Each structure stands twice: as structure tokens, then as C-alpha cells.
């Protein structure tokens, strides 16, 4: 489907990784190359979220990254900026800044340092949504950070704002059954994205998601898999999904840092990044044996895509 600004958010929306120079500043030429590659590969848009390292970028760094991304997208597809913060006021500021840049939607996780009641969680998301005129994606990133969001919170937000203003990205385990509960409790009205890195994409697609937010590192494989799912090509679905799942399983071993480290390793290996620099401190580093297994699985995926011997 051609991109139009008034389309409801959908499709393959990769979460961008943030490339850094040796001095820790954002490497904007490499970021632009990553975004160009995403659209050339068939992405419907791009996202700034957890694997973009926003939790470590700081207030000004997050705004700079959002600005650079929006300048590079140039209307080629959707742009989603994560605005979740530890205070409602700061989340509002990030959301207003993003809307001013012309983004398609914002996304937010709940605060990670404070355990909120259901009512307080609703208040947090509702305050963000009321302060903007664009959609809000409510993200539960509890598989690697923060606490799970109760189903009642999703349903109340959907009732208060409607399916055109509130989207959902549930990630609490078990992902598939939880997704189906939201789908059924909302009578199919909830527009749901998955963000498992690919490991649950096939299962979630069959449960009625409207899109996926994977990393950028395996985007060509994810786009091909998404198209195979749309076509109902069962042989190709599993031909592509199995190496993607195996790589994601390695990333999951170390949580958020595992995703960032392995995905940046793959982006450098594939010639998109010039280094694998991350914001420090990090709790996990890629070891040689894991890297070797990632190499073997990438080679298998590329062969299955027709890109390798």
C-alpha cells in the first residue's frame, strides 16, 4: 500500500539503532544510511524505541535523535517516536516535541522506576494522549524492562480515546495468549503491534496484529516473512522464520543489552554501521562463540532470501 499521511499506522516498522561517533555524539550520516536502507528494503516506516538506547541518551540526546530521524525520513513512511519517561511532565514534553516534528505517532512505556496502580497507569497514558492530536502506541516492554500492563488499562484507554488514537504493543509473556485476550476483549477493535524481534511474529500474525516493530538488523528477512504471511506461503514462512527465531533467541539471553549488542554487530557486519559503540554502562558484551553462531544463522537466512551461496 502506498504511504499516505492519513493512513492508520500499520506494517513493518523497524526500530532504529543509534550509531555513535568515537566521542559519543550521534553519527548522523550513518543514521541516514540506516533509514535509507530501511525504506529501500520495504519498511512502512521507522521507529525510535528501546533498542535505540533512548533510556541512556538523556533528555537532549533523545530530542536530537528524534529531530535527525524526522529530517532523514522526508515523508517516505510512518515515523514513531518513543516518549515514555519517569515523569508525566517529561513524557508530555517529549510527545509535544515529536508532534512538532510531524511524526505519525508517539509510543510510550510506563515509568520503570515506579510501580504504578492500574488507575495511575491509565492517568499517565491518558495525560500523554490528551496533550497531542496524533496516535499514541501504548507499549508494555516488561519482557525486558518495567512492569506488565493490566488488560483493564488497555481496554479503558481504548474506550476513552478510540481505536484511531490508541494503538497497542503488548510484550508481556506469554505474548501470543495475552495478545489474543486483548483482541477478544476489545471485540477486535484494538490495533496491535508485536515487537518480539521476530521470534513470535508468525504466531502473532495469526492472532491478528496490524504490524510489527523488529530491529533493523534483519529487516530484509522480516519484510520477506511479513509478505509471505500476507500471501499465506507456509513453506516460505518457516523457511525464513526459523533462522530469524534462532538469532532472536540468542539476543533474548541478555535482555535489552543482548538485543542492542547483537543487532549492532549485525549492522556493522552488513556494512550499515562503522562500529558497534553503545552508550555505557552496558551489562553484557557479545562473546566470540555467540558471534560465530550469529554469523552462521545470518548466512542461512541470506541463503534462504537468495542473497548468498
PDB file of C-alpha atoms in Angstrom:
ATOM      1  CA  UNK A   1       0.000   0.000   0.000  1.00  0.00           C
ATOM      2  CA  UNK A   2       1.455   3.418  -0.927  1.00  0.00           C
ATOM      3  CA  UNK A   3       2.157   5.667   2.027  1.00  0.00           C
ATOM      4  CA  UNK A   4      -0.333   8.405   2.762  1.00  0.00           C
ATOM      5  CA  UNK A   5      -0.104  10.637   5.799  1.00  0.00           C
ATOM      6  CA  UNK A   6      -3.661   9.810   6.889  1.00  0.00           C
ATOM      7  CA  UNK A   7      -3.181   6.024   6.793  1.00  0.00           C
ATOM      8  CA  UNK A   8      -3.593   4.309  10.135  1.00  0.00           C
ATOM      9  CA  UNK A   9      -0.292   3.011  11.449  1.00  0.00           C
ATOM     10  CA  UNK A  10       0.463  -0.462  10.081  1.00  0.00           C
ATOM     11  CA  UNK A  11       3.020  -2.791   8.534  1.00  0.00           C
ATOM     12  CA  UNK A  12       6.718  -3.374   9.153  1.00  0.00           C
ATOM     13  CA  UNK A  13       8.129  -0.526  11.259  1.00  0.00           C
ATOM     14  CA  UNK A  14      11.735  -1.279  12.247  1.00  0.00           C
ATOM     15  CA  UNK A  15      13.176   0.192  15.428  1.00  0.00           C
ATOM     16  CA  UNK A  16      16.303   2.133  14.514  1.00  0.00           C
ATOM     17  CA  UNK A  17      19.631   1.635  16.232  1.00  0.00           C
ATOM     18  CA  UNK A  18      21.550   4.760  17.147  1.00  0.00           C
ATOM     19  CA  UNK A  19      25.060   4.918  15.645  1.00  0.00           C
ATOM     20  CA  UNK A  20      27.687   6.831  17.601  1.00  0.00           C
ATOM     21  CA  UNK A  21      30.974   8.529  16.797  1.00  0.00           C
ATOM     22  CA  UNK A  22      34.058   7.852  18.916  1.00  0.00           C
ATOM     23  CA  UNK A  23      33.307  10.937  21.031  1.00  0.00           C
ATOM     24  CA  UNK A  24      29.809   9.641  21.868  1.00  0.00           C
ATOM     25  CA  UNK A  25      27.933  12.014  19.568  1.00  0.00           C
ATOM     26  CA  UNK A  26      25.267  10.674  17.206  1.00  0.00           C
ATOM     27  CA  UNK A  27      26.696   9.657  13.829  1.00  0.00           C
ATOM     28  CA  UNK A  28      24.087  11.332  11.621  1.00  0.00           C
ATOM     29  CA  UNK A  29      25.422  10.144   8.207  1.00  0.00           C
ATOM     30  CA  UNK A  30      25.277   6.516   9.380  1.00  0.00           C
ATOM     31  CA  UNK A  31      21.803   7.081  10.846  1.00  0.00           C
ATOM     32  CA  UNK A  32      20.633   8.419   7.483  1.00  0.00           C
ATOM     33  CA  UNK A  33      22.161   5.388   5.728  1.00  0.00           C
ATOM     34  CA  UNK A  34      20.261   3.094   8.103  1.00  0.00           C
ATOM     35  CA  UNK A  35      16.988   4.908   7.389  1.00  0.00           C
ATOM     36  CA  UNK A  36      17.571   4.912   3.626  1.00  0.00           C
ATOM     37  CA  UNK A  37      18.254   1.158   3.749  1.00  0.00           C
ATOM     38  CA  UNK A  38      15.076   0.581   5.762  1.00  0.00           C
ATOM     39  CA  UNK A  39      12.886   2.211   3.129  1.00  0.00           C
ATOM     40  CA  UNK A  40      14.797   0.616   0.248  1.00  0.00           C
ATOM     41  CA  UNK A  41      14.210  -2.747   1.911  1.00  0.00           C
ATOM     42  CA  UNK A  42      10.454  -2.236   2.095  1.00  0.00           C
ATOM     43  CA  UNK A  43       9.764  -0.806   5.551  1.00  0.00           C
ATOM     44  CA  UNK A  44       6.489   1.050   6.020  1.00  0.00           C
ATOM     45  CA  UNK A  45       8.147   3.449   8.446  1.00  0.00           C
ATOM     46  CA  UNK A  46      10.723   3.706  11.211  1.00  0.00           C
ATOM     47  CA  UNK A  47      10.620   3.858  14.998  1.00  0.00           C
ATOM     48  CA  UNK A  48      12.752   5.197  17.851  1.00  0.00           C
ATOM     49  CA  UNK A  49      12.324   2.963  20.901  1.00  0.00           C
ATOM     50  CA  UNK A  50      14.159   0.847  23.475  1.00  0.00           C
ATOM     51  CA  UNK A  51      16.898  -0.607  21.240  1.00  0.00           C
ATOM     52  CA  UNK A  52      17.575   2.941  20.040  1.00  0.00           C
ATOM     53  CA  UNK A  53      19.102   3.321  23.539  1.00  0.00           C
ATOM     54  CA  UNK A  54      16.720   6.110  24.496  1.00  0.00           C
ATOM     55  CA  UNK A  55      16.887   5.178  28.182  1.00  0.00           C
ATOM     56  CA  UNK A  56      20.592   6.127  28.148  1.00  0.00           C
ATOM     57  CA  UNK A  57      20.579   9.051  25.707  1.00  0.00           C
ATOM     58  CA  UNK A  58      19.321  11.678  28.139  1.00  0.00           C
ATOM     59  CA  UNK A  59      16.824  14.481  27.613  1.00  0.00           C
ATOM     60  CA  UNK A  60      18.710  16.431  24.932  1.00  0.00           C
ATOM     61  CA  UNK A  61      20.029  13.322  23.194  1.00  0.00           C
ATOM     62  CA  UNK A  62      16.530  11.936  22.754  1.00  0.00           C
ATOM     63  CA  UNK A  63      15.296  15.175  21.217  1.00  0.00           C
ATOM     64  CA  UNK A  64      18.326  15.360  18.920  1.00  0.00           C
ATOM     65  CA  UNK A  65      17.782  11.781  17.738  1.00  0.00           C
ATOM     66  CA  UNK A  66      14.093  12.420  17.048  1.00  0.00           C
ATOM     67  CA  UNK A  67      14.956  15.528  15.035  1.00  0.00           C
ATOM     68  CA  UNK A  68      17.627  13.756  12.976  1.00  0.00           C
ATOM     69  CA  UNK A  69      15.300  10.842  12.204  1.00  0.00           C
ATOM     70  CA  UNK A  70      12.424  13.051  11.099  1.00  0.00           C
ATOM     71  CA  UNK A  71      14.742  15.090   8.872  1.00  0.00           C
ATOM     72  CA  UNK A  72      16.006  11.892   7.214  1.00  0.00           C
ATOM     73  CA  UNK A  73      12.625  10.200   6.692  1.00  0.00           C
ATOM     74  CA  UNK A  74      11.378  13.001   4.411  1.00  0.00           C
ATOM     75  CA  UNK A  75       7.814  11.735   4.181  1.00  0.00           C
ATOM     76  CA  UNK A  76       8.706   8.273   2.882  1.00  0.00           C
ATOM     77  CA  UNK A  77       6.662   6.463   5.531  1.00  0.00           C
ATOM     78  CA  UNK A  78       5.480   6.457   9.113  1.00  0.00           C
ATOM     79  CA  UNK A  79       7.642   7.842  11.918  1.00  0.00           C
ATOM     80  CA  UNK A  80       7.047   6.747  15.508  1.00  0.00           C
ATOM     81  CA  UNK A  81       8.972   8.265  18.416  1.00  0.00           C
ATOM     82  CA  UNK A  82       9.065   6.717  21.891  1.00  0.00           C
ATOM     83  CA  UNK A  83       8.311   9.350  24.531  1.00  0.00           C
ATOM     84  CA  UNK A  84       7.947   7.361  27.756  1.00  0.00           C
ATOM     85  CA  UNK A  85       9.642   8.906  30.782  1.00  0.00           C
ATOM     86  CA  UNK A  86       9.817   8.717  34.546  1.00  0.00           C
ATOM     87  CA  UNK A  87       7.534  11.729  34.953  1.00  0.00           C
ATOM     88  CA  UNK A  88       4.336  12.660  33.178  1.00  0.00           C
ATOM     89  CA  UNK A  89       5.666  16.161  32.572  1.00  0.00           C
ATOM     90  CA  UNK A  90       8.771  14.928  30.758  1.00  0.00           C
ATOM     91  CA  UNK A  91       6.769  12.404  28.723  1.00  0.00           C
ATOM     92  CA  UNK A  92       4.455  15.247  27.684  1.00  0.00           C
ATOM     93  CA  UNK A  93       7.422  17.361  26.633  1.00  0.00           C
ATOM     94  CA  UNK A  94       8.847  14.551  24.507  1.00  0.00           C
ATOM     95  CA  UNK A  95       5.407  13.955  22.959  1.00  0.00           C
ATOM     96  CA  UNK A  96       4.848  17.618  22.138  1.00  0.00           C
ATOM     97  CA  UNK A  97       8.334  17.854  20.639  1.00  0.00           C
ATOM     98  CA  UNK A  98       7.706  14.781  18.482  1.00  0.00           C
ATOM     99  CA  UNK A  99       4.342  16.056  17.267  1.00  0.00           C
ATOM    100  CA  UNK A 100       6.004  19.343  16.362  1.00  0.00           C
ATOM    101  CA  UNK A 101       8.423  17.406  14.163  1.00  0.00           C
ATOM    102  CA  UNK A 102       5.480  15.971  12.212  1.00  0.00           C
ATOM    103  CA  UNK A 103       5.675  12.348  13.374  1.00  0.00           C
ATOM    104  CA  UNK A 104       2.897   9.871  12.618  1.00  0.00           C
ATOM    105  CA  UNK A 105       2.544   8.673  16.205  1.00  0.00           C
ATOM    106  CA  UNK A 106       4.299   8.552  19.543  1.00  0.00           C
ATOM    107  CA  UNK A 107       4.870   5.481  21.684  1.00  0.00           C
ATOM    108  CA  UNK A 108       5.352   5.208  25.438  1.00  0.00           C
ATOM    109  CA  UNK A 109       6.235   2.670  28.092  1.00  0.00           C
ATOM    110  CA  UNK A 110       5.203   3.304  31.705  1.00  0.00           C
ATOM    111  CA  UNK A 111       7.814   4.652  34.140  1.00  0.00           C
ATOM    112  CA  UNK A 112      10.321   1.929  35.010  1.00  0.00           C
ATOM    113  CA  UNK A 113      11.388   3.175  38.465  1.00  0.00           C
ATOM    114  CA  UNK A 114       7.879   3.421  39.941  1.00  0.00           C
ATOM    115  CA  UNK A 115       5.317   0.623  40.334  1.00  0.00           C
ATOM    116  CA  UNK A 116       2.017   2.208  39.310  1.00  0.00           C
ATOM    117  CA  UNK A 117      -1.520   1.068  40.095  1.00  0.00           C
ATOM    118  CA  UNK A 118      -3.905   0.484  37.200  1.00  0.00           C
ATOM    119  CA  UNK A 119      -5.533   3.863  37.791  1.00  0.00           C
ATOM    120  CA  UNK A 120      -2.176   5.672  37.842  1.00  0.00           C
ATOM    121  CA  UNK A 121      -1.070   3.859  34.685  1.00  0.00           C
ATOM    122  CA  UNK A 122      -4.253   4.992  32.921  1.00  0.00           C
ATOM    123  CA  UNK A 123      -3.662   8.552  34.140  1.00  0.00           C
ATOM    124  CA  UNK A 124      -0.091   8.507  32.802  1.00  0.00           C
ATOM    125  CA  UNK A 125      -1.058   7.350  29.302  1.00  0.00           C
ATOM    126  CA  UNK A 126      -4.244   9.434  29.175  1.00  0.00           C
ATOM    127  CA  UNK A 127      -2.332  12.600  30.027  1.00  0.00           C
ATOM    128  CA  UNK A 128       0.095  11.968  27.155  1.00  0.00           C
ATOM    129  CA  UNK A 129      -2.759  11.220  24.746  1.00  0.00           C
ATOM    130  CA  UNK A 130      -4.764  14.308  25.706  1.00  0.00           C
ATOM    131  CA  UNK A 131      -1.771  16.554  25.099  1.00  0.00           C
ATOM    132  CA  UNK A 132      -1.351  15.571  21.439  1.00  0.00           C
ATOM    133  CA  UNK A 133      -3.544  15.180  18.372  1.00  0.00           C
ATOM    134  CA  UNK A 134      -1.711  12.153  16.911  1.00  0.00           C
ATOM    135  CA  UNK A 135      -1.991   8.476  17.932  1.00  0.00           C
ATOM    136  CA  UNK A 136      -0.262   7.013  20.972  1.00  0.00           C
ATOM    137  CA  UNK A 137       1.115   3.462  20.953  1.00  0.00           C
ATOM    138  CA  UNK A 138       0.863   2.017  24.466  1.00  0.00           C
ATOM    139  CA  UNK A 139       3.901  -0.226  24.919  1.00  0.00           C
ATOM    140  CA  UNK A 140       4.349  -2.924  27.532  1.00  0.00           C
ATOM    141  CA  UNK A 141       8.101  -3.617  27.439  1.00  0.00           C
ATOM    142  CA  UNK A 142       8.017  -5.789  30.549  1.00  0.00           C
ATOM    143  CA  UNK A 143       9.768  -8.685  28.828  1.00  0.00           C
ATOM    144  CA  UNK A 144      12.983  -6.731  29.472  1.00  0.00           C
ATOM    145  CA  UNK A 145      12.162  -3.512  31.365  1.00  0.00           C
ATOM    146  CA  UNK A 146       9.396  -2.265  33.661  1.00  0.00           C
ATOM    147  CA  UNK A 147       6.202  -3.981  34.822  1.00  0.00           C
ATOM    148  CA  UNK A 148       3.388  -5.604  32.856  1.00  0.00           C
ATOM    149  CA  UNK A 149       0.316  -3.537  31.955  1.00  0.00           C
ATOM    150  CA  UNK A 150      -3.026  -4.998  33.003  1.00  0.00           C
ATOM    151  CA  UNK A 151      -5.614  -5.759  30.329  1.00  0.00           C
ATOM    152  CA  UNK A 152      -8.089  -3.421  32.049  1.00  0.00           C
ATOM    153  CA  UNK A 153      -5.731  -0.486  31.387  1.00  0.00           C
ATOM    154  CA  UNK A 154      -5.688  -1.214  27.656  1.00  0.00           C
ATOM    155  CA  UNK A 155      -9.474  -1.514  27.495  1.00  0.00           C
ATOM    156  CA  UNK A 156     -10.113   1.711  29.417  1.00  0.00           C
ATOM    157  CA  UNK A 157      -7.739   3.686  27.186  1.00  0.00           C
ATOM    158  CA  UNK A 158      -9.376   2.208  24.102  1.00  0.00           C
ATOM    159  CA  UNK A 159     -12.813   3.163  25.388  1.00  0.00           C
ATOM    160  CA  UNK A 160     -11.712   6.693  26.301  1.00  0.00           C
ATOM    161  CA  UNK A 161      -9.805   7.547  23.116  1.00  0.00           C
ATOM    162  CA  UNK A 162     -10.896   5.124  20.396  1.00  0.00           C
ATOM    163  CA  UNK A 163      -9.048   2.749  18.078  1.00  0.00           C
ATOM    164  CA  UNK A 164      -7.754   5.541  15.826  1.00  0.00           C
ATOM    165  CA  UNK A 165      -5.948   7.298  18.695  1.00  0.00           C
ATOM    166  CA  UNK A 166      -4.676   4.428  20.872  1.00  0.00           C
ATOM    167  CA  UNK A 167      -2.620   1.548  19.489  1.00  0.00           C
ATOM    168  CA  UNK A 168      -1.017  -1.256  21.477  1.00  0.00           C
ATOM    169  CA  UNK A 169       2.334  -3.041  21.630  1.00  0.00           C
ATOM    170  CA  UNK A 170       1.997  -5.707  24.343  1.00  0.00           C
ATOM    171  CA  UNK A 171       5.176  -7.643  25.134  1.00  0.00           C
ATOM    172  CA  UNK A 172       4.439  -9.365  28.453  1.00  0.00           C
ATOM    173  CA  UNK A 173       4.765 -13.150  28.457  1.00  0.00           C
ATOM    174  CA  UNK A 174       3.022 -15.253  27.281  1.00  0.00           C
ATOM    175  CA  UNK A 175       2.844 -12.891  24.317  1.00  0.00           C
ATOM    176  CA  UNK A 176       0.504 -14.764  21.991  1.00  0.00           C
ATOM    177  CA  UNK A 177      -2.194 -15.588  24.544  1.00  0.00           C
ATOM    178  CA  UNK A 178      -2.060 -12.086  26.007  1.00  0.00           C
ATOM    179  CA  UNK A 179      -2.433 -10.613  22.541  1.00  0.00           C
ATOM    180  CA  UNK A 180      -5.477 -12.796  21.896  1.00  0.00           C
ATOM    181  CA  UNK A 181      -7.016 -11.707  25.207  1.00  0.00           C
ATOM    182  CA  UNK A 182      -6.721  -8.057  24.178  1.00  0.00           C
ATOM    183  CA  UNK A 183      -8.079  -8.806  20.711  1.00  0.00           C
ATOM    184  CA  UNK A 184     -11.084 -10.703  22.061  1.00  0.00           C
ATOM    185  CA  UNK A 185     -11.836  -8.367  24.985  1.00  0.00           C
ATOM    186  CA  UNK A 186     -11.891  -5.405  22.572  1.00  0.00           C
ATOM    187  CA  UNK A 187     -14.076  -7.293  20.063  1.00  0.00           C
ATOM    188  CA  UNK A 188     -11.290  -6.977  17.513  1.00  0.00           C
ATOM    189  CA  UNK A 189     -11.121  -3.183  17.764  1.00  0.00           C
ATOM    190  CA  UNK A 190      -7.628  -2.969  19.292  1.00  0.00           C
ATOM    191  CA  UNK A 191      -4.938  -2.316  16.703  1.00  0.00           C
ATOM    192  CA  UNK A 192      -1.958  -4.312  17.930  1.00  0.00           C
ATOM    193  CA  UNK A 193       1.746  -4.391  17.026  1.00  0.00           C
ATOM    194  CA  UNK A 194       4.209  -7.037  18.103  1.00  0.00           C
ATOM    195  CA  UNK A 195       7.811  -6.340  18.952  1.00  0.00           C
ATOM    196  CA  UNK A 196       9.425  -9.681  19.706  1.00  0.00           C
ATOM    197  CA  UNK A 197      12.348  -9.218  17.305  1.00  0.00           C
ATOM    198  CA  UNK A 198      10.791 -11.844  15.048  1.00  0.00           C
ATOM    199  CA  UNK A 199      10.670 -14.817  17.387  1.00  0.00           C
ATOM    200  CA  UNK A 200       6.879 -14.559  17.878  1.00  0.00           C
ATOM    201  CA  UNK A 201       5.990 -12.866  14.611  1.00  0.00           C
ATOM    202  CA  UNK A 202       4.363 -15.867  12.916  1.00  0.00           C
ATOM    203  CA  UNK A 203       2.234 -16.710  15.946  1.00  0.00           C
ATOM    204  CA  UNK A 204       1.233 -13.083  16.497  1.00  0.00           C
ATOM    205  CA  UNK A 205       0.380 -12.539  12.835  1.00  0.00           C
ATOM    206  CA  UNK A 206      -2.086 -15.396  13.006  1.00  0.00           C
ATOM    207  CA  UNK A 207      -3.713 -13.682  16.016  1.00  0.00           C
ATOM    208  CA  UNK A 208      -4.495 -10.521  14.052  1.00  0.00           C
ATOM    209  CA  UNK A 209      -1.732  -7.936  14.505  1.00  0.00           C
ATOM    210  CA  UNK A 210      -1.670  -4.904  12.223  1.00  0.00           C
ATOM    211  CA  UNK A 211       2.117  -4.614  12.197  1.00  0.00           C
ATOM    212  CA  UNK A 212       5.475  -5.483  13.673  1.00  0.00           C
ATOM    213  CA  UNK A 213       8.325  -3.427  15.149  1.00  0.00           C
ATOM    214  CA  UNK A 214      11.514  -5.508  14.789  1.00  0.00           C
ATOM    215  CA  UNK A 215      15.126  -4.371  14.889  1.00  0.00           C
ATOM    216  CA  UNK A 216      16.713  -3.053  11.706  1.00  0.00           C
ATOM    217  CA  UNK A 217      19.461  -5.695  11.533  1.00  0.00           C
ATOM    218  CA  UNK A 218      17.322  -8.456   9.946  1.00  0.00           C
ATOM    219  CA  UNK A 219      14.844  -6.162   8.217  1.00  0.00           C
ATOM    220  CA  UNK A 220      15.125  -7.784   4.790  1.00  0.00           C
ATOM    221  CA  UNK A 221      14.244 -11.128   6.355  1.00  0.00           C
ATOM    222  CA  UNK A 222      11.366  -9.647   8.366  1.00  0.00           C
ATOM    223  CA  UNK A 223       9.908  -7.841   5.324  1.00  0.00           C
ATOM    224  CA  UNK A 224      10.083 -11.046   3.276  1.00  0.00           C
ATOM    225  CA  UNK A 225       8.496 -13.002   6.141  1.00  0.00           C
ATOM    226  CA  UNK A 226       5.708 -10.423   6.517  1.00  0.00           C
ATOM    227  CA  UNK A 227       4.943 -10.695   2.811  1.00  0.00           C
ATOM    228  CA  UNK A 228       4.968 -14.494   2.985  1.00  0.00           C
ATOM    229  CA  UNK A 229       2.487 -14.324   5.876  1.00  0.00           C
ATOM    230  CA  UNK A 230       0.251 -11.999   3.885  1.00  0.00           C
ATOM    231  CA  UNK A 231       0.419 -14.415   0.933  1.00  0.00           C
ATOM    232  CA  UNK A 232      -0.162 -17.488   3.087  1.00  0.00           C
ATOM    233  CA  UNK A 233       3.013 -19.134   1.730  1.00  0.00           C
ATOM    234  CA  UNK A 234       3.514 -21.683   4.514  1.00  0.00           C
ATOM    235  CA  UNK A 235       6.754 -23.171   3.189  1.00  0.00           C
ATOM    236  CA  UNK A 236       8.412 -19.778   2.819  1.00  0.00           C
ATOM    237  CA  UNK A 237       7.081 -18.625   6.189  1.00  0.00           C
ATOM    238  CA  UNK A 238       9.042 -21.278   8.074  1.00  0.00           C
ATOM    239  CA  UNK A 239      11.994 -21.196   5.689  1.00  0.00           C
ATOM    240  CA  UNK A 240      12.515 -17.566   6.731  1.00  0.00           C
ATOM    241  CA  UNK A 241      11.259 -17.541  10.299  1.00  0.00           C
ATOM    242  CA  UNK A 242      13.429 -20.307  11.748  1.00  0.00           C
ATOM    243  CA  UNK A 243      16.844 -18.600  11.354  1.00  0.00           C
ATOM    244  CA  UNK A 244      15.290 -15.299  12.486  1.00  0.00           C
ATOM    245  CA  UNK A 245      13.907 -17.024  15.594  1.00  0.00           C
ATOM    246  CA  UNK A 246      17.278 -18.618  16.331  1.00  0.00           C
ATOM    247  CA  UNK A 247      19.088 -15.267  16.188  1.00  0.00           C
ATOM    248  CA  UNK A 248      16.432 -13.639  18.363  1.00  0.00           C
ATOM    249  CA  UNK A 249      16.754 -16.446  20.912  1.00  0.00           C
ATOM    250  CA  UNK A 250      20.440 -15.563  21.281  1.00  0.00           C
ATOM    251  CA  UNK A 251      19.539 -11.899  21.763  1.00  0.00           C
ATOM    252  CA  UNK A 252      16.937 -12.728  24.404  1.00  0.00           C
ATOM    253  CA  UNK A 253      19.530 -14.392  26.617  1.00  0.00           C
ATOM    254  CA  UNK A 254      20.834 -10.982  27.701  1.00  0.00           C
ATOM    255  CA  UNK A 255      17.660  -8.890  27.589  1.00  0.00           C
ATOM    256  CA  UNK A 256      17.778  -5.371  26.175  1.00  0.00           C
ATOM    257  CA  UNK A 257      21.588  -5.272  26.127  1.00  0.00           C
ATOM    258  CA  UNK A 258      21.596  -8.560  24.215  1.00  0.00           C
ATOM    259  CA  UNK A 259      19.358  -7.137  21.521  1.00  0.00           C
ATOM    260  CA  UNK A 260      21.429  -3.962  21.204  1.00  0.00           C
ATOM    261  CA  UNK A 261      24.817  -5.721  21.119  1.00  0.00           C
ATOM    262  CA  UNK A 262      23.919  -8.427  18.597  1.00  0.00           C
ATOM    263  CA  UNK A 263      21.868  -6.142  16.380  1.00  0.00           C
ATOM    264  CA  UNK A 264      24.653  -3.561  16.207  1.00  0.00           C
ATOM    265  CA  UNK A 265      27.113  -6.371  15.476  1.00  0.00           C
ATOM    266  CA  UNK A 266      24.938  -7.440  12.547  1.00  0.00           C
ATOM    267  CA  UNK A 267      24.525  -3.878  11.280  1.00  0.00           C
ATOM    268  CA  UNK A 268      28.309  -3.472  11.183  1.00  0.00           C
ATOM    269  CA  UNK A 269      28.769  -6.899   9.596  1.00  0.00           C
ATOM    270  CA  UNK A 270      26.274  -5.956   6.897  1.00  0.00           C
ATOM    271  CA  UNK A 271      28.099  -2.692   6.120  1.00  0.00           C
ATOM    272  CA  UNK A 272      25.490  -0.292   7.501  1.00  0.00           C
ATOM    273  CA  UNK A 273      27.354   0.725  10.682  1.00  0.00           C
ATOM    274  CA  UNK A 274      31.042   1.549  11.056  1.00  0.00           C
ATOM    275  CA  UNK A 275      31.231   0.412  14.687  1.00  0.00           C
ATOM    276  CA  UNK A 276      29.181  -1.240  17.436  1.00  0.00           C
ATOM    277  CA  UNK A 277      29.539   1.523  20.011  1.00  0.00           C
ATOM    278  CA  UNK A 278      26.865   1.582  22.736  1.00  0.00           C
ATOM    279  CA  UNK A 279      26.053   4.076  25.469  1.00  0.00           C
ATOM    280  CA  UNK A 280      27.804   2.891  28.622  1.00  0.00           C
ATOM    281  CA  UNK A 281      27.463   1.223  31.031  1.00  0.00           C
ATOM    282  CA  UNK A 282      26.179  -1.995  29.471  1.00  0.00           C
ATOM    283  CA  UNK A 283      25.549  -5.236  31.301  1.00  0.00           C
ATOM    284  CA  UNK A 284      26.520  -7.661  28.540  1.00  0.00           C
ATOM    285  CA  UNK A 285      29.045  -7.926  25.724  1.00  0.00           C
ATOM    286  CA  UNK A 286      28.973 -10.199  22.700  1.00  0.00           C
ATOM    287  CA  UNK A 287      31.476 -13.052  23.028  1.00  0.00           C
ATOM    288  CA  UNK A 288      33.265 -14.747  20.136  1.00  0.00           C
ATOM    289  CA  UNK A 289      31.315 -18.006  20.275  1.00  0.00           C
ATOM    290  CA  UNK A 290      27.930 -16.273  20.245  1.00  0.00           C
ATOM    291  CA  UNK A 291      29.128 -14.103  17.366  1.00  0.00           C
ATOM    292  CA  UNK A 292      30.153 -17.193  15.410  1.00  0.00           C
ATOM    293  CA  UNK A 293      26.694 -18.713  15.846  1.00  0.00           C
ATOM    294  CA  UNK A 294      25.079 -15.429  14.786  1.00  0.00           C
ATOM    295  CA  UNK A 295      27.284 -15.485  11.671  1.00  0.00           C
ATOM    296  CA  UNK A 296      26.141 -18.997  10.773  1.00  0.00           C
ATOM    297  CA  UNK A 297      22.485 -18.133  11.246  1.00  0.00           C
ATOM    298  CA  UNK A 298      22.770 -14.916   9.230  1.00  0.00           C
ATOM    299  CA  UNK A 299      24.381 -16.859   6.397  1.00  0.00           C
ATOM    300  CA  UNK A 300      21.474 -19.323   6.474  1.00  0.00           C
ATOM    301  CA  UNK A 301      18.908 -16.525   6.404  1.00  0.00           C
ATOM    302  CA  UNK A 302      20.639 -14.810   3.493  1.00  0.00           C
ATOM    303  CA  UNK A 303      20.747 -18.088   1.559  1.00  0.00           C
ATOM    304  CA  UNK A 304      17.022 -18.521   2.178  1.00  0.00           C
ATOM    305  CA  UNK A 305      16.485 -14.979   0.889  1.00  0.00           C
ATOM    306  CA  UNK A 306      18.515 -15.807  -2.223  1.00  0.00           C
ATOM    307  CA  UNK A 307      21.323 -13.442  -1.216  1.00  0.00           C
ATOM    308  CA  UNK A 308      24.113 -15.920  -0.542  1.00  0.00           C
ATOM    309  CA  UNK A 309      25.776 -19.103  -1.816  1.00  0.00           C
TER     310      UNK A 309
END
